[in-house]
Every structure is written in structure tokens, then in C-alpha cells.
């Protein structure tokens, strides 16, 4: 593991047209008050889910990318046990799985009287993060041992992490020794400007109605807005290497940057077809501290001619101010639409060049640190 601090900051500016990609309990697009103005907001959990979905799509190339966040870990473990030992019945496999997880201190729900399969009895009270590799190794351990050593089980459940587990962490209140420190922080995306939500009034016509019938089969409204979002995340490379090892961490960093930049939550996407690409991406590599540049937009951007270019100007001004405070980053790389003028970072042509440039710098820093250890 490297000893010097090494942080990767990813800043994204992206326009999103009429949409409702992340809604609150009333069905309205999420918002936040920032700088005294209402902003469009997309929660960090929503965007992390979108990233994890991308990881699942990419599992054909790297099967360790995506894990399971579930209350049904006993059932998943039981299926692994049955793969390795086909003579086991499903019920026996679930009992074995529940026993080893219970021995770890994990608590399970109670099935109701009308639940004939008693499925709830095998669900943990909270969602837990496990990688496929951890479940596979744990299944092998259970089959090879009649009595379970807690230290060995904990070792298994902290090794062979998936990328999403290594990045986003695992908290187990029942047994903190199973906690995994997250290597990444993800901010709520907010619009760089004030937003005012609008309402889409729509009707649905019954195609089978008679010609002499009038009116619609249903009437409804859907709230939406449009915005230019500032998105931010960071990666602590020391922690990622600790969680995954050097080689996988370098691959995982590229995967995370790519999927964070290109993903989008899927709320109401069939109604709005709002899938856009970022207009501006800035990736910086720092030794001092990760820096969220959202303060560039504390005073909301005002414009009657688009928000992107003014948002880029604000962001790069704030970037320069941050560098005065904490020092220049090791390297910075920027990708932006051709019409956007930038003054910070080495300009790259596309996402692949961006990933290769960042990866080359990180790999060299890690290699040099290892050589000096």
C-alpha cells in the first residue's frame, strides 16, 4: 500500500433536459436549498445505484466488479453451498448458511404465521454488502468445517472484495469488525442555477372505446424540471489499494471513473428519454486533500443563453482558488465540448484518453512509492 496520500477528484458538469430522474416521497423531483435558491438535486445513493448497475453490465469483462446488497445473504450462500455439494437440500443449505451468519452476530427477521416457506426467517434485519468471491469462499469454508472459527469467517468476509463494496463500503452495526471502509465519497448532484419545477398534464385514451364516446380514460400530472448539474466524487487510492490490492485497484479506478461519468439514474427515463453525456469533465490527482468545488455555485448562475459555459468559468475559478489554499494537484485532465474554452488541466479528446492519462499517472505514483518503501 502506498504511504503518501493520493486522492482522485472527479468533477462533472452535465445538462439534463425535462426529467424526473430521482424523485422524493411525493413523486416530485428532489431539490435542495443552496445559496438561498432552490436547486435540482440527485441523491448520492441514486447515482451510486446507477454506477453499480453499470458495474453489473460490465461483469462479463471483470466478474469482480459488482457485489450483492441484500437481506437475503443466507439464501445466496445456500445456493453457493448447493453448487458445491448437490446432495444438500435447499432447506438444509439455508440452515447451514443461517447458522454461520448468526454465529457472526448477524440478526434475522421473524416469519409471520401465514408465511409457509418461512422466508423471512432467513432474511437479515438490515441490507448487507457481500461480493460473489466472499460468498464462494465462505461456502467452501462451511462445507469443510463442522465448527466455525469466527476469526476465519471474518477474514473471508473482508477479503476478495468486489469493486462496489471496496468503493462504497459496508457497515455492520451488529459486528463492526465486518465493516469495510469506503474508498470513495459521492456528493449529491445539484444544479448550478436556480430551478422552478413544472407540471406535465397528460391524458390517456382508451383505444377500444366506441366512436361515439368522448373523453379520456385517465388524467394525471407529473412534476419535472431541467438543469445543468454539478456532480462530484472522489477516490482515496490508499484505501482502494488496501481493499482490493494494487493491480485490481488500478483497474477499478478506471472502471469507476468511466461508469460515474457515463451513468445516469433511470427514474422516468421512458417518459423523458433524458440520457445525455457530460459537457465537461475535470479529473484531478491530489496528495493533500479531496476538494468538492460546489462552492463555485453558492451564488446561482444566471443566464438567458445557457448555463454550461458560465458554469465552467465558475468551476475553474473555484479550482484556481482552491489550489491557492491547498496547493496545486499532481496532475489535472479535462475533457469538454469543442466550443467550451478551458484554462485548467491537460485537455484530452475523449473518455478513453482521459482514463488512460489518469491511470498512467496513478500507476507511476504507486510504483514509485513501492520502490521507495
mmCIF file of C-alpha atoms in Angstrom:
data_model
loop_
_atom_site.group_PDB
_atom_site.id
_atom_site.type_symbol
_atom_site.label_atom_id
_atom_site.label_comp_id
_atom_site.label_asym_id
_atom_site.label_seq_id
_atom_site.Cartn_x
_atom_site.Cartn_y
_atom_site.Cartn_z
ATOM 1 C CA UNK A 1 0.000 0.000 0.000
ATOM 2 C CA UNK A 2 1.253 3.491 -0.807
ATOM 3 C CA UNK A 3 2.194 5.732 2.103
ATOM 4 C CA UNK A 4 1.684 9.153 0.537
ATOM 5 C CA UNK A 5 -1.863 10.456 0.301
ATOM 6 C CA UNK A 6 -3.305 10.078 -3.167
ATOM 7 C CA UNK A 7 -6.786 11.295 -3.994
ATOM 8 C CA UNK A 8 -8.621 11.378 -7.303
ATOM 9 C CA UNK A 9 -11.308 14.060 -7.668
ATOM 10 C CA UNK A 10 -13.898 13.784 -10.460
ATOM 11 C CA UNK A 11 -15.918 16.900 -11.344
ATOM 12 C CA UNK A 12 -18.704 16.729 -13.938
ATOM 13 C CA UNK A 13 -20.977 19.359 -15.490
ATOM 14 C CA UNK A 14 -23.919 17.839 -17.317
ATOM 15 C CA UNK A 15 -27.131 19.260 -18.722
ATOM 16 C CA UNK A 16 -30.281 17.237 -18.158
ATOM 17 C CA UNK A 17 -33.445 18.193 -20.093
ATOM 18 C CA UNK A 18 -37.005 17.868 -18.853
ATOM 19 C CA UNK A 19 -36.811 14.905 -16.486
ATOM 20 C CA UNK A 20 -37.562 13.405 -13.093
ATOM 21 C CA UNK A 21 -34.626 11.040 -12.592
ATOM 22 C CA UNK A 22 -34.701 10.967 -8.771
ATOM 23 C CA UNK A 23 -37.981 11.668 -7.002
ATOM 24 C CA UNK A 24 -38.988 12.211 -3.383
ATOM 25 C CA UNK A 25 -41.798 10.575 -1.400
ATOM 26 C CA UNK A 26 -44.418 12.721 -3.196
ATOM 27 C CA UNK A 27 -43.147 11.833 -6.685
ATOM 28 C CA UNK A 28 -41.611 15.259 -7.249
ATOM 29 C CA UNK A 29 -38.003 15.690 -8.431
ATOM 30 C CA UNK A 30 -35.675 16.023 -5.440
ATOM 31 C CA UNK A 31 -34.456 19.541 -4.669
ATOM 32 C CA UNK A 32 -32.149 21.313 -2.240
ATOM 33 C CA UNK A 33 -31.838 24.864 -0.956
ATOM 34 C CA UNK A 34 -28.289 26.082 -1.576
ATOM 35 C CA UNK A 35 -27.170 29.686 -1.510
ATOM 36 C CA UNK A 36 -30.745 30.678 -0.729
ATOM 37 C CA UNK A 37 -32.035 29.262 -4.027
ATOM 38 C CA UNK A 38 -33.884 26.065 -4.913
ATOM 39 C CA UNK A 39 -31.694 23.661 -6.858
ATOM 40 C CA UNK A 40 -32.404 20.447 -8.677
ATOM 41 C CA UNK A 41 -30.833 17.568 -6.718
ATOM 42 C CA UNK A 42 -29.983 13.936 -7.428
ATOM 43 C CA UNK A 43 -29.051 11.993 -4.307
ATOM 44 C CA UNK A 44 -25.691 10.304 -3.963
ATOM 45 C CA UNK A 45 -27.417 6.967 -3.301
ATOM 46 C CA UNK A 46 -29.305 7.276 -6.567
ATOM 47 C CA UNK A 47 -26.147 7.876 -8.578
ATOM 48 C CA UNK A 48 -24.244 5.130 -6.744
ATOM 49 C CA UNK A 49 -27.046 2.731 -7.701
ATOM 50 C CA UNK A 50 -26.656 3.834 -11.328
ATOM 51 C CA UNK A 51 -22.898 3.195 -11.115
ATOM 52 C CA UNK A 52 -23.436 -0.248 -9.560
ATOM 53 C CA UNK A 53 -25.863 -1.092 -12.379
ATOM 54 C CA UNK A 54 -23.101 -0.199 -14.855
ATOM 55 C CA UNK A 55 -20.734 -2.473 -12.953
ATOM 56 C CA UNK A 56 -23.237 -5.324 -13.362
ATOM 57 C CA UNK A 57 -23.380 -4.701 -17.118
ATOM 58 C CA UNK A 58 -19.566 -4.833 -17.265
ATOM 59 C CA UNK A 59 -19.221 -8.067 -15.266
ATOM 60 C CA UNK A 60 -18.570 -10.031 -18.462
ATOM 61 C CA UNK A 61 -15.158 -8.311 -18.644
ATOM 62 C CA UNK A 62 -14.432 -8.216 -14.897
ATOM 63 C CA UNK A 63 -16.559 -10.561 -12.778
ATOM 64 C CA UNK A 64 -15.388 -8.926 -9.531
ATOM 65 C CA UNK A 65 -16.954 -5.521 -10.258
ATOM 66 C CA UNK A 66 -20.377 -5.919 -8.668
ATOM 67 C CA UNK A 67 -21.480 -7.468 -5.393
ATOM 68 C CA UNK A 68 -24.828 -8.076 -3.693
ATOM 69 C CA UNK A 69 -26.502 -5.570 -1.375
ATOM 70 C CA UNK A 70 -29.222 -7.687 0.129
ATOM 71 C CA UNK A 71 -31.114 -9.001 3.142
ATOM 72 C CA UNK A 72 -31.096 -12.446 1.511
ATOM 73 C CA UNK A 73 -27.426 -13.280 2.064
ATOM 74 C CA UNK A 74 -28.356 -16.610 3.701
ATOM 75 C CA UNK A 75 -30.263 -17.671 0.587
ATOM 76 C CA UNK A 76 -27.406 -16.616 -1.704
ATOM 77 C CA UNK A 77 -24.938 -18.524 0.470
ATOM 78 C CA UNK A 78 -27.245 -21.544 0.441
ATOM 79 C CA UNK A 79 -27.213 -21.555 -3.363
ATOM 80 C CA UNK A 80 -23.406 -21.494 -3.316
ATOM 81 C CA UNK A 81 -23.415 -24.421 -0.889
ATOM 82 C CA UNK A 82 -25.706 -26.396 -3.196
ATOM 83 C CA UNK A 83 -23.450 -25.673 -6.193
ATOM 84 C CA UNK A 84 -20.518 -27.185 -4.337
ATOM 85 C CA UNK A 85 -22.482 -30.004 -2.758
ATOM 86 C CA UNK A 86 -25.512 -31.010 -4.902
ATOM 87 C CA UNK A 87 -26.564 -33.555 -2.275
ATOM 88 C CA UNK A 88 -27.675 -30.723 0.040
ATOM 89 C CA UNK A 89 -31.366 -29.851 0.046
ATOM 90 C CA UNK A 90 -32.342 -26.192 -0.138
ATOM 91 C CA UNK A 91 -33.682 -26.264 3.420
ATOM 92 C CA UNK A 92 -30.514 -27.848 4.822
ATOM 93 C CA UNK A 93 -28.325 -25.418 2.895
ATOM 94 C CA UNK A 94 -30.272 -22.439 4.240
ATOM 95 C CA UNK A 95 -29.953 -23.721 7.778
ATOM 96 C CA UNK A 96 -26.190 -24.047 7.409
ATOM 97 C CA UNK A 97 -25.968 -20.574 5.886
ATOM 98 C CA UNK A 98 -28.081 -19.015 8.620
ATOM 99 C CA UNK A 99 -26.043 -20.701 11.335
ATOM 100 C CA UNK A 100 -22.691 -19.376 10.154
ATOM 101 C CA UNK A 101 -24.085 -15.863 9.677
ATOM 102 C CA UNK A 102 -25.840 -15.971 13.061
ATOM 103 C CA UNK A 103 -22.592 -17.070 14.687
ATOM 104 C CA UNK A 104 -21.110 -13.852 13.301
ATOM 105 C CA UNK A 105 -23.671 -11.887 15.296
ATOM 106 C CA UNK A 106 -25.976 -11.024 12.393
ATOM 107 C CA UNK A 107 -29.644 -10.790 13.373
ATOM 108 C CA UNK A 108 -32.505 -12.242 11.324
ATOM 109 C CA UNK A 109 -36.179 -11.332 10.881
ATOM 110 C CA UNK A 110 -39.075 -13.486 12.053
ATOM 111 C CA UNK A 111 -41.522 -15.038 9.606
ATOM 112 C CA UNK A 112 -45.235 -14.354 10.054
ATOM 113 C CA UNK A 113 -47.670 -17.205 10.667
ATOM 114 C CA UNK A 114 -49.015 -17.096 7.098
ATOM 115 C CA UNK A 115 -45.512 -17.405 5.592
ATOM 116 C CA UNK A 116 -45.469 -21.119 4.732
ATOM 117 C CA UNK A 117 -41.893 -21.088 3.405
ATOM 118 C CA UNK A 118 -40.615 -19.151 6.428
ATOM 119 C CA UNK A 119 -38.534 -16.999 4.041
ATOM 120 C CA UNK A 120 -38.354 -14.089 6.490
ATOM 121 C CA UNK A 121 -36.568 -16.345 8.969
ATOM 122 C CA UNK A 122 -33.603 -16.316 6.578
ATOM 123 C CA UNK A 123 -33.500 -12.564 5.902
ATOM 124 C CA UNK A 124 -31.151 -10.366 7.902
ATOM 125 C CA UNK A 125 -32.701 -7.362 9.576
ATOM 126 C CA UNK A 126 -30.563 -4.973 7.516
ATOM 127 C CA UNK A 127 -29.158 -4.867 3.991
ATOM 128 C CA UNK A 128 -25.634 -6.266 3.832
ATOM 129 C CA UNK A 129 -22.963 -5.974 1.150
ATOM 130 C CA UNK A 130 -21.204 -9.168 0.018
ATOM 131 C CA UNK A 131 -19.052 -9.897 -3.005
ATOM 132 C CA UNK A 132 -19.540 -13.066 -5.081
ATOM 133 C CA UNK A 133 -15.978 -14.078 -4.160
ATOM 134 C CA UNK A 134 -16.733 -13.804 -0.450
ATOM 135 C CA UNK A 135 -19.858 -15.956 -0.743
ATOM 136 C CA UNK A 136 -17.967 -18.568 -2.761
ATOM 137 C CA UNK A 137 -15.101 -18.770 -0.260
ATOM 138 C CA UNK A 138 -17.496 -18.817 2.693
ATOM 139 C CA UNK A 139 -19.435 -21.699 1.131
ATOM 140 C CA UNK A 140 -16.218 -23.705 0.734
ATOM 141 C CA UNK A 141 -15.294 -22.994 4.360
ATOM 142 C CA UNK A 142 -18.728 -24.077 5.657
ATOM 143 C CA UNK A 143 -18.560 -27.368 3.779
ATOM 144 C CA UNK A 144 -15.029 -28.103 5.007
ATOM 145 C CA UNK A 145 -15.676 -27.358 8.694
ATOM 146 C CA UNK A 146 -18.230 -28.601 11.199
ATOM 147 C CA UNK A 147 -17.340 -25.892 13.709
ATOM 148 C CA UNK A 148 -16.876 -22.292 12.615
ATOM 149 C CA UNK A 149 -13.959 -20.101 13.686
ATOM 150 C CA UNK A 150 -15.197 -16.504 13.872
ATOM 151 C CA UNK A 151 -11.777 -15.120 13.012
ATOM 152 C CA UNK A 152 -11.574 -17.233 9.872
ATOM 153 C CA UNK A 153 -15.095 -16.288 8.798
ATOM 154 C CA UNK A 154 -14.386 -12.599 9.364
ATOM 155 C CA UNK A 155 -11.203 -12.897 7.338
ATOM 156 C CA UNK A 156 -13.172 -14.415 4.460
ATOM 157 C CA UNK A 157 -15.798 -11.658 4.654
ATOM 158 C CA UNK A 158 -13.138 -8.948 4.476
ATOM 159 C CA UNK A 159 -11.139 -10.474 1.593
ATOM 160 C CA UNK A 160 -11.993 -10.863 -2.094
ATOM 161 C CA UNK A 161 -13.996 -7.651 -2.236
ATOM 162 C CA UNK A 162 -16.000 -6.543 -5.249
ATOM 163 C CA UNK A 163 -15.313 -3.072 -6.641
ATOM 164 C CA UNK A 164 -18.606 -1.610 -5.423
ATOM 165 C CA UNK A 165 -18.003 -2.969 -1.914
ATOM 166 C CA UNK A 166 -14.456 -1.554 -1.896
ATOM 167 C CA UNK A 167 -15.643 1.852 -3.120
ATOM 168 C CA UNK A 168 -18.851 2.315 -1.142
ATOM 169 C CA UNK A 169 -18.038 0.338 1.998
ATOM 170 C CA UNK A 170 -20.007 -1.920 4.329
ATOM 171 C CA UNK A 171 -21.353 -1.027 7.762
ATOM 172 C CA UNK A 172 -22.434 -3.829 10.097
ATOM 173 C CA UNK A 173 -23.667 -2.359 13.369
ATOM 174 C CA UNK A 174 -24.037 -5.851 14.888
ATOM 175 C CA UNK A 175 -20.331 -6.583 14.323
ATOM 176 C CA UNK A 176 -18.084 -3.608 13.454
ATOM 177 C CA UNK A 177 -15.229 -5.996 12.621
ATOM 178 C CA UNK A 178 -17.101 -6.745 9.396
ATOM 179 C CA UNK A 179 -17.116 -3.070 8.419
ATOM 180 C CA UNK A 180 -15.336 -2.091 5.209
ATOM 181 C CA UNK A 181 -14.114 1.495 4.978
ATOM 182 C CA UNK A 182 -15.417 3.157 1.810
ATOM 183 C CA UNK A 183 -12.674 4.260 -0.579
ATOM 184 C CA UNK A 184 -14.966 6.746 -2.307
ATOM 185 C CA UNK A 185 -17.206 9.651 -1.343
ATOM 186 C CA UNK A 186 -20.082 10.657 -3.637
ATOM 187 C CA UNK A 187 -21.793 14.046 -3.360
ATOM 188 C CA UNK A 188 -25.414 14.828 -4.095
ATOM 189 C CA UNK A 189 -25.555 16.342 -7.570
ATOM 190 C CA UNK A 190 -27.038 19.854 -7.567
ATOM 191 C CA UNK A 191 -27.897 22.301 -10.314
ATOM 192 C CA UNK A 192 -25.524 25.218 -10.772
ATOM 193 C CA UNK A 193 -28.540 27.524 -11.014
ATOM 194 C CA UNK A 194 -31.975 28.014 -9.509
ATOM 195 C CA UNK A 195 -34.771 25.783 -10.793
ATOM 196 C CA UNK A 196 -38.548 26.074 -10.856
ATOM 197 C CA UNK A 197 -40.389 22.807 -11.297
ATOM 198 C CA UNK A 198 -43.086 22.478 -13.942
ATOM 199 C CA UNK A 199 -46.025 20.104 -14.304
ATOM 200 C CA UNK A 200 -46.800 17.897 -17.263
ATOM 201 C CA UNK A 201 -50.563 17.416 -17.614
ATOM 202 C CA UNK A 202 -51.262 14.298 -19.632
ATOM 203 C CA UNK A 203 -54.184 12.115 -20.643
ATOM 204 C CA UNK A 204 -54.558 8.513 -21.760
ATOM 205 C CA UNK A 205 -57.112 7.491 -24.370
ATOM 206 C CA UNK A 206 -58.839 4.107 -24.367
ATOM 207 C CA UNK A 207 -58.087 2.652 -27.818
ATOM 208 C CA UNK A 208 -61.054 0.299 -27.628
ATOM 209 C CA UNK A 209 -63.699 2.910 -26.875
ATOM 210 C CA UNK A 210 -66.665 3.381 -29.238
ATOM 211 C CA UNK A 211 -66.617 6.164 -31.809
ATOM 212 C CA UNK A 212 -69.493 7.976 -30.123
ATOM 213 C CA UNK A 213 -67.731 8.008 -26.739
ATOM 214 C CA UNK A 214 -65.744 11.087 -25.720
ATOM 215 C CA UNK A 215 -63.236 11.836 -23.006
ATOM 216 C CA UNK A 216 -60.051 10.217 -21.752
ATOM 217 C CA UNK A 217 -59.577 7.059 -19.766
ATOM 218 C CA UNK A 218 -57.336 8.856 -17.271
ATOM 219 C CA UNK A 219 -55.950 12.299 -16.429
ATOM 220 C CA UNK A 220 -52.818 12.957 -14.407
ATOM 221 C CA UNK A 221 -49.845 15.257 -13.872
ATOM 222 C CA UNK A 222 -46.124 14.642 -13.444
ATOM 223 C CA UNK A 223 -43.685 17.123 -11.958
ATOM 224 C CA UNK A 224 -40.342 17.658 -13.705
ATOM 225 C CA UNK A 225 -37.511 20.130 -14.162
ATOM 226 C CA UNK A 226 -34.435 20.666 -16.319
ATOM 227 C CA UNK A 227 -30.975 21.642 -15.105
ATOM 228 C CA UNK A 228 -27.236 21.810 -15.538
ATOM 229 C CA UNK A 229 -25.909 19.580 -12.763
ATOM 230 C CA UNK A 230 -22.601 19.743 -10.926
ATOM 231 C CA UNK A 231 -21.581 16.201 -9.968
ATOM 232 C CA UNK A 232 -18.631 15.271 -7.760
ATOM 233 C CA UNK A 233 -16.972 12.179 -6.356
ATOM 234 C CA UNK A 234 -13.526 11.254 -5.089
ATOM 235 C CA UNK A 235 -11.425 8.143 -4.570
ATOM 236 C CA UNK A 236 -8.882 7.582 -1.808
ATOM 237 C CA UNK A 237 -6.339 5.432 -3.649
ATOM 238 C CA UNK A 238 -4.656 4.244 -0.448
ATOM 239 C CA UNK A 239 -7.968 2.864 0.798
ATOM 240 C CA UNK A 240 -8.869 1.351 -2.565
ATOM 241 C CA UNK A 241 -5.499 -0.427 -2.741
ATOM 242 C CA UNK A 242 -5.981 -1.610 0.855
ATOM 243 C CA UNK A 243 -9.388 -3.043 -0.075
ATOM 244 C CA UNK A 244 -8.521 -4.582 -3.447
ATOM 245 C CA UNK A 245 -4.763 -4.796 -3.850
ATOM 246 C CA UNK A 246 -2.727 -2.665 -6.236
ATOM 247 C CA UNK A 247 -3.492 -4.371 -9.551
ATOM 248 C CA UNK A 248 -7.264 -4.547 -9.111
ATOM 249 C CA UNK A 249 -7.372 -1.028 -7.644
ATOM 250 C CA UNK A 250 -5.805 0.419 -10.802
ATOM 251 C CA UNK A 251 -8.326 -1.398 -12.994
ATOM 252 C CA UNK A 252 -11.159 -0.495 -10.622
ATOM 253 C CA UNK A 253 -10.307 3.213 -10.679
ATOM 254 C CA UNK A 254 -10.678 3.323 -14.463
ATOM 255 C CA UNK A 255 -13.963 1.423 -14.282
ATOM 256 C CA UNK A 256 -15.333 3.743 -11.612
ATOM 257 C CA UNK A 257 -14.388 6.962 -13.414
ATOM 258 C CA UNK A 258 -15.893 5.671 -16.661
ATOM 259 C CA UNK A 259 -19.118 4.475 -15.103
ATOM 260 C CA UNK A 260 -19.562 7.518 -12.865
ATOM 261 C CA UNK A 261 -19.115 9.850 -15.835
ATOM 262 C CA UNK A 262 -21.383 7.894 -18.203
ATOM 263 C CA UNK A 263 -24.125 6.620 -15.872
ATOM 264 C CA UNK A 264 -27.461 8.217 -15.060
ATOM 265 C CA UNK A 265 -30.298 7.232 -12.705
ATOM 266 C CA UNK A 266 -33.248 5.737 -14.558
ATOM 267 C CA UNK A 267 -36.262 7.463 -12.984
ATOM 268 C CA UNK A 268 -38.997 8.074 -15.603
ATOM 269 C CA UNK A 269 -36.464 7.583 -18.399
ATOM 270 C CA UNK A 270 -39.098 6.052 -20.710
ATOM 271 C CA UNK A 271 -41.230 9.183 -20.377
ATOM 272 C CA UNK A 272 -38.420 11.687 -20.924
ATOM 273 C CA UNK A 273 -35.544 9.920 -22.767
ATOM 274 C CA UNK A 274 -33.218 12.222 -20.832
ATOM 275 C CA UNK A 275 -29.942 10.325 -21.373
ATOM 276 C CA UNK A 276 -27.292 12.972 -22.031
ATOM 277 C CA UNK A 277 -23.495 12.995 -21.955
ATOM 278 C CA UNK A 278 -21.454 15.373 -19.775
ATOM 279 C CA UNK A 279 -20.359 18.628 -21.363
ATOM 280 C CA UNK A 280 -17.317 18.968 -19.099
ATOM 281 C CA UNK A 281 -15.248 16.548 -17.001
ATOM 282 C CA UNK A 282 -12.294 17.548 -14.807
ATOM 283 C CA UNK A 283 -10.241 14.850 -13.058
ATOM 284 C CA UNK A 284 -7.500 15.903 -10.635
ATOM 285 C CA UNK A 285 -4.963 13.851 -8.710
ATOM 286 C CA UNK A 286 -4.034 15.320 -5.322
ATOM 287 C CA UNK A 287 -1.684 14.487 -2.475
ATOM 288 C CA UNK A 288 -3.212 16.930 0.019
ATOM 289 C CA UNK A 289 -6.983 16.573 0.315
ATOM 290 C CA UNK A 290 -10.028 15.894 -1.863
ATOM 291 C CA UNK A 291 -11.827 19.144 -2.776
ATOM 292 C CA UNK A 292 -15.507 19.469 -3.680
ATOM 293 C CA UNK A 293 -15.870 22.616 -5.828
ATOM 294 C CA UNK A 294 -19.623 23.098 -5.368
ATOM 295 C CA UNK A 295 -18.893 26.433 -3.631
ATOM 296 C CA UNK A 296 -18.401 27.803 -7.155
ATOM 297 C CA UNK A 297 -22.192 27.793 -7.408
ATOM 298 C CA UNK A 298 -23.178 29.061 -3.953
ATOM 299 C CA UNK A 299 -24.316 32.148 -5.871
ATOM 300 C CA UNK A 300 -26.538 30.572 -8.534
ATOM 301 C CA UNK A 301 -25.515 31.036 -12.149
ATOM 302 C CA UNK A 302 -27.859 33.352 -14.018
ATOM 303 C CA UNK A 303 -28.220 33.261 -17.775
ATOM 304 C CA UNK A 304 -30.726 33.574 -20.611
ATOM 305 C CA UNK A 305 -28.344 31.867 -23.017
ATOM 306 C CA UNK A 306 -27.450 28.533 -21.431
ATOM 307 C CA UNK A 307 -25.696 27.630 -18.187
ATOM 308 C CA UNK A 308 -22.822 25.360 -19.235
ATOM 309 C CA UNK A 309 -20.163 27.856 -20.309
ATOM 310 C CA UNK A 310 -20.764 30.133 -17.313
ATOM 311 C CA UNK A 311 -20.716 27.093 -15.028
ATOM 312 C CA UNK A 312 -17.364 26.014 -16.494
ATOM 313 C CA UNK A 313 -15.931 29.506 -15.894
ATOM 314 C CA UNK A 314 -17.162 29.469 -12.288
ATOM 315 C CA UNK A 315 -15.844 25.953 -11.669
ATOM 316 C CA UNK A 316 -12.363 26.704 -12.993
ATOM 317 C CA UNK A 317 -12.172 29.941 -10.995
ATOM 318 C CA UNK A 318 -13.025 27.987 -7.843
ATOM 319 C CA UNK A 319 -10.475 25.349 -8.814
ATOM 320 C CA UNK A 320 -7.773 28.019 -9.035
ATOM 321 C CA UNK A 321 -8.822 29.455 -5.667
ATOM 322 C CA UNK A 322 -8.678 26.003 -4.073
ATOM 323 C CA UNK A 323 -5.170 25.482 -5.433
ATOM 324 C CA UNK A 324 -4.045 28.681 -3.738
ATOM 325 C CA UNK A 325 -5.336 27.333 -0.427
ATOM 326 C CA UNK A 326 -4.130 23.741 -0.533
ATOM 327 C CA UNK A 327 -1.583 23.669 -3.348
ATOM 328 C CA UNK A 328 -1.508 22.533 -6.946
ATOM 329 C CA UNK A 329 -2.634 18.962 -7.747
ATOM 330 C CA UNK A 330 -0.177 16.392 -9.051
ATOM 331 C CA UNK A 331 -1.971 16.346 -12.404
ATOM 332 C CA UNK A 332 -5.268 17.517 -13.878
ATOM 333 C CA UNK A 333 -7.046 16.349 -17.015
ATOM 334 C CA UNK A 334 -10.080 17.924 -18.656
ATOM 335 C CA UNK A 335 -12.479 16.860 -21.383
ATOM 336 C CA UNK A 336 -15.047 19.334 -22.681
ATOM 337 C CA UNK A 337 -17.220 20.005 -25.689
ATOM 338 C CA UNK A 338 -15.245 21.589 -28.510
ATOM 339 C CA UNK A 339 -16.905 25.012 -28.165
ATOM 340 C CA UNK A 340 -16.053 25.296 -24.452
ATOM 341 C CA UNK A 341 -12.856 27.158 -23.606
ATOM 342 C CA UNK A 342 -10.902 25.758 -20.650
ATOM 343 C CA UNK A 343 -7.779 27.003 -18.897
ATOM 344 C CA UNK A 344 -7.130 24.303 -16.296
ATOM 345 C CA UNK A 345 -5.698 20.840 -16.772
ATOM 346 C CA UNK A 346 -4.340 18.971 -19.760
ATOM 347 C CA UNK A 347 -7.084 18.703 -22.366
ATOM 348 C CA UNK A 348 -7.905 15.187 -23.596
ATOM 349 C CA UNK A 349 -10.023 14.173 -26.580
ATOM 350 C CA UNK A 350 -12.357 11.545 -25.174
ATOM 351 C CA UNK A 351 -13.186 9.284 -22.240
ATOM 352 C CA UNK A 352 -10.632 6.623 -23.213
ATOM 353 C CA UNK A 353 -7.784 9.144 -23.354
ATOM 354 C CA UNK A 354 -8.932 10.556 -20.027
ATOM 355 C CA UNK A 355 -8.906 7.114 -18.375
ATOM 356 C CA UNK A 356 -5.522 6.186 -19.817
ATOM 357 C CA UNK A 357 -3.981 9.501 -18.727
ATOM 358 C CA UNK A 358 -5.249 9.235 -15.149
ATOM 359 C CA UNK A 359 -4.309 5.563 -14.896
ATOM 360 C CA UNK A 360 -0.753 6.199 -16.152
ATOM 361 C CA UNK A 361 -0.126 8.893 -13.517
ATOM 362 C CA UNK A 362 -1.611 6.831 -10.672
ATOM 363 C CA UNK A 363 0.289 3.665 -11.663
ATOM 364 C CA UNK A 364 3.575 5.604 -11.770
ATOM 365 C CA UNK A 365 2.961 7.180 -8.342
ATOM 366 C CA UNK A 366 2.100 3.796 -6.821
ATOM 367 C CA UNK A 367 5.114 2.133 -8.453
ATOM 368 C CA UNK A 368 7.492 4.854 -7.245
ATOM 369 C CA UNK A 369 6.078 4.620 -3.724
ATOM 370 C CA UNK A 370 6.522 0.840 -3.693
ATOM 371 C CA UNK A 371 10.111 1.216 -4.890
ATOM 372 C CA UNK A 372 10.865 3.617 -2.017
ATOM 373 C CA UNK A 373 9.107 1.534 0.639
#
